[in-house]
Amino acid sequence: MAANSLKGEVEIKSGGVAYTLVFTSNAIVQTEQLLGASIGVITSNLTHVENLRALLWAALQKHHDGTDLFKAGDILDDFDGGMNELADPLARALRFRLSRTPIDAPLGEESGE
């Protein structure tokens, strides 16, 4: 299944497998509950692997239902670009959900600017 950028979906490859990332409101709330912090605090600390894994887990839920945190960790470990590179597609998908900024817009740009 190809990612639909008009719906805020981003495709990544991990271990040769394609995954579609997208944030839903429920997934964001679950992440906040899991980590005990707001999404703003979570995303400001993406050097914490726990936060990166939780965001990846949340973004997988819509199209890869049943993916648990351990599987998300495996996907993170096998991500073709490495852990630091995963922050970009996650940030783009989350930014779309929060502000409807197009997926392909440079990070740091808000819609309407």
PDB file of C-alpha atoms in Angstrom:
ATOM      1  CA  MET A   1       0.000   0.000   0.000  1.00  0.00           C
ATOM      2  CA  ALA A   2       1.486   3.315  -1.048  1.00  0.00           C
ATOM      3  CA  ALA A   3       1.414   6.215   1.386  1.00  0.00           C
ATOM      4  CA  ASN A   4      -1.039   8.995   0.552  1.00  0.00           C
ATOM      5  CA  SER A   5       0.662  12.308   1.330  1.00  0.00           C
ATOM      6  CA  LEU A   6      -2.671  14.138   1.000  1.00  0.00           C
ATOM      7  CA  LYS A   7      -3.790  12.249   4.103  1.00  0.00           C
ATOM      8  CA  GLY A   8      -0.559  12.923   5.997  1.00  0.00           C
ATOM      9  CA  GLU A   9       0.913   9.510   5.320  1.00  0.00           C
ATOM     10  CA  VAL A  10       4.647   8.965   4.987  1.00  0.00           C
ATOM     11  CA  GLU A  11       6.294   5.770   3.787  1.00  0.00           C
ATOM     12  CA  ILE A  12       9.485   4.443   5.328  1.00  0.00           C
ATOM     13  CA  LYS A  13      11.488   1.309   4.660  1.00  0.00           C
ATOM     14  CA  SER A  14      12.895  -0.792   7.441  1.00  0.00           C
ATOM     15  CA  GLY A  15      14.630  -4.069   6.837  1.00  0.00           C
ATOM     16  CA  GLY A  16      13.415  -4.020   3.236  1.00  0.00           C
ATOM     17  CA  VAL A  17       9.753  -3.723   4.311  1.00  0.00           C
ATOM     18  CA  ALA A  18       7.649  -0.635   3.536  1.00  0.00           C
ATOM     19  CA  TYR A  19       5.618   0.873   6.375  1.00  0.00           C
ATOM     20  CA  THR A  20       3.039   3.647   6.185  1.00  0.00           C
ATOM     21  CA  LEU A  21       3.239   6.176   9.008  1.00  0.00           C
ATOM     22  CA  VAL A  22       0.334   8.438   9.902  1.00  0.00           C
ATOM     23  CA  PHE A  23      -0.735  10.039  13.146  1.00  0.00           C
ATOM     24  CA  THR A  24      -4.313   9.947  14.344  1.00  0.00           C
ATOM     25  CA  SER A  25      -5.626  11.928  17.282  1.00  0.00           C
ATOM     26  CA  ASN A  26      -6.064   8.707  19.234  1.00  0.00           C
ATOM     27  CA  ALA A  27      -2.488   7.661  18.561  1.00  0.00           C
ATOM     28  CA  ILE A  28      -1.191  11.024  19.778  1.00  0.00           C
ATOM     29  CA  VAL A  29      -3.244  10.764  22.973  1.00  0.00           C
ATOM     30  CA  GLN A  30      -2.029   7.208  23.561  1.00  0.00           C
ATOM     31  CA  THR A  31       1.560   8.376  23.171  1.00  0.00           C
ATOM     32  CA  GLU A  32       1.034  11.224  25.631  1.00  0.00           C
ATOM     33  CA  GLN A  33      -0.528   8.800  28.117  1.00  0.00           C
ATOM     34  CA  LEU A  34       2.232   6.234  27.608  1.00  0.00           C
ATOM     35  CA  LEU A  35       5.037   8.720  28.185  1.00  0.00           C
ATOM     36  CA  GLY A  36       3.273  11.006  30.650  1.00  0.00           C
ATOM     37  CA  ALA A  37       4.065  14.160  28.688  1.00  0.00           C
ATOM     38  CA  SER A  38       2.535  16.423  26.063  1.00  0.00           C
ATOM     39  CA  ILE A  39       3.310  15.811  22.410  1.00  0.00           C
ATOM     40  CA  GLY A  40       5.333  19.045  22.391  1.00  0.00           C
ATOM     41  CA  VAL A  41       7.581  17.814  25.191  1.00  0.00           C
ATOM     42  CA  ILE A  42       7.895  14.389  23.563  1.00  0.00           C
ATOM     43  CA  THR A  43       8.938  15.821  20.198  1.00  0.00           C
ATOM     44  CA  SER A  44      11.417  18.215  21.782  1.00  0.00           C
ATOM     45  CA  ASN A  45      13.262  15.197  23.165  1.00  0.00           C
ATOM     46  CA  LEU A  46      13.729  13.010  20.097  1.00  0.00           C
ATOM     47  CA  THR A  47      17.242  12.156  21.218  1.00  0.00           C
ATOM     48  CA  HIS A  48      15.523   9.914  23.774  1.00  0.00           C
ATOM     49  CA  VAL A  49      15.090   6.565  22.053  1.00  0.00           C
ATOM     50  CA  GLU A  50      12.024   5.903  24.220  1.00  0.00           C
ATOM     51  CA  ASN A  51      10.283   8.919  22.663  1.00  0.00           C
ATOM     52  CA  LEU A  52      11.293   7.987  19.123  1.00  0.00           C
ATOM     53  CA  ARG A  53      10.073   4.403  19.595  1.00  0.00           C
ATOM     54  CA  ALA A  54       6.758   5.573  21.091  1.00  0.00           C
ATOM     55  CA  LEU A  55       6.147   8.000  18.209  1.00  0.00           C
ATOM     56  CA  LEU A  56       6.977   5.324  15.659  1.00  0.00           C
ATOM     57  CA  TRP A  57       4.624   2.908  17.426  1.00  0.00           C
ATOM     58  CA  ALA A  58       1.848   5.515  17.378  1.00  0.00           C
ATOM     59  CA  ALA A  59       2.366   6.339  13.700  1.00  0.00           C
ATOM     60  CA  LEU A  60       2.153   2.643  12.776  1.00  0.00           C
ATOM     61  CA  GLN A  61      -1.183   1.964  14.478  1.00  0.00           C
ATOM     62  CA  LYS A  62      -3.560   2.974  11.677  1.00  0.00           C
ATOM     63  CA  HIS A  63      -2.066   0.848   8.918  1.00  0.00           C
ATOM     64  CA  HIS A  64      -0.137  -1.702  10.957  1.00  0.00           C
ATOM     65  CA  ASP A  65      -2.634  -2.351  13.738  1.00  0.00           C
ATOM     66  CA  GLY A  66      -1.359  -4.662  16.421  1.00  0.00           C
ATOM     67  CA  THR A  67       2.229  -3.459  16.183  1.00  0.00           C
ATOM     68  CA  ASP A  68       3.435  -3.392  19.769  1.00  0.00           C
ATOM     69  CA  LEU A  69       6.257  -1.330  21.259  1.00  0.00           C
ATOM     70  CA  PHE A  70       8.758  -4.170  20.887  1.00  0.00           C
ATOM     71  CA  LYS A  71       7.975  -4.550  17.180  1.00  0.00           C
ATOM     72  CA  ALA A  72       8.265  -0.759  16.799  1.00  0.00           C
ATOM     73  CA  GLY A  73      11.703  -1.046  18.408  1.00  0.00           C
ATOM     74  CA  ASP A  74      12.685  -3.717  15.892  1.00  0.00           C
ATOM     75  CA  ILE A  75      11.499  -1.508  13.029  1.00  0.00           C
ATOM     76  CA  LEU A  76      13.483   1.376  14.532  1.00  0.00           C
ATOM     77  CA  ASP A  77      16.609  -0.801  14.735  1.00  0.00           C
ATOM     78  CA  ASP A  78      16.271  -1.912  11.117  1.00  0.00           C
ATOM     79  CA  PHE A  79      15.268   1.482   9.671  1.00  0.00           C
ATOM     80  CA  ASP A  80      17.267   1.972   6.504  1.00  0.00           C
ATOM     81  CA  GLY A  81      18.331   5.509   7.422  1.00  0.00           C
ATOM     82  CA  GLY A  82      19.246   4.903  11.068  1.00  0.00           C
ATOM     83  CA  MET A  83      17.546   6.258  14.177  1.00  0.00           C
ATOM     84  CA  ASN A  84      18.439   9.913  13.643  1.00  0.00           C
ATOM     85  CA  GLU A  85      16.989   9.859  10.124  1.00  0.00           C
ATOM     86  CA  LEU A  86      13.651   8.507  11.365  1.00  0.00           C
ATOM     87  CA  ALA A  87      12.907  11.783  13.162  1.00  0.00           C
ATOM     88  CA  ASP A  88      12.277  13.520   9.808  1.00  0.00           C
ATOM     89  CA  PRO A  89       9.401  11.342   8.491  1.00  0.00           C
ATOM     90  CA  LEU A  90       7.855  11.203  11.958  1.00  0.00           C
ATOM     91  CA  ALA A  91       8.028  15.001  12.280  1.00  0.00           C
ATOM     92  CA  ARG A  92       6.463  15.474   8.846  1.00  0.00           C
ATOM     93  CA  ALA A  93       3.580  13.105   9.608  1.00  0.00           C
ATOM     94  CA  LEU A  94       2.954  14.679  13.012  1.00  0.00           C
ATOM     95  CA  ARG A  95       3.170  18.229  11.658  1.00  0.00           C
ATOM     96  CA  PHE A  96       0.526  17.327   9.060  1.00  0.00           C
ATOM     97  CA  ARG A  97      -1.836  16.070  11.759  1.00  0.00           C
ATOM     98  CA  LEU A  98      -1.346  19.138  13.929  1.00  0.00           C
ATOM     99  CA  SER A  99      -1.317  21.872  11.268  1.00  0.00           C
ATOM    100  CA  ARG A 100      -2.169  20.282   7.888  1.00  0.00           C
ATOM    101  CA  THR A 101       1.192  21.435   6.565  1.00  0.00           C
ATOM    102  CA  PRO A 102       1.924  19.366   3.436  1.00  0.00           C
ATOM    103  CA  ILE A 103       4.214  16.400   3.979  1.00  0.00           C
ATOM    104  CA  ASP A 104       6.718  17.594   1.387  1.00  0.00           C
ATOM    105  CA  ALA A 105       7.043  21.146   2.782  1.00  0.00           C
ATOM    106  CA  PRO A 106      10.445  21.809   4.362  1.00  0.00           C
ATOM    107  CA  LEU A 107      10.467  21.284   8.095  1.00  0.00           C
ATOM    108  CA  GLY A 108      10.127  24.595   9.907  1.00  0.00           C
ATOM    109  CA  GLU A 109       7.556  25.926   7.440  1.00  0.00           C
ATOM    110  CA  GLU A 110       3.955  26.306   8.519  1.00  0.00           C
ATOM    111  CA  SER A 111       1.049  26.140   6.124  1.00  0.00           C
ATOM    112  CA  GLY A 112      -0.073  29.475   4.812  1.00  0.00           C
ATOM    113  CA  GLU A 113       3.322  31.183   5.058  1.00  0.00           C
TER     114      GLU A 113
END
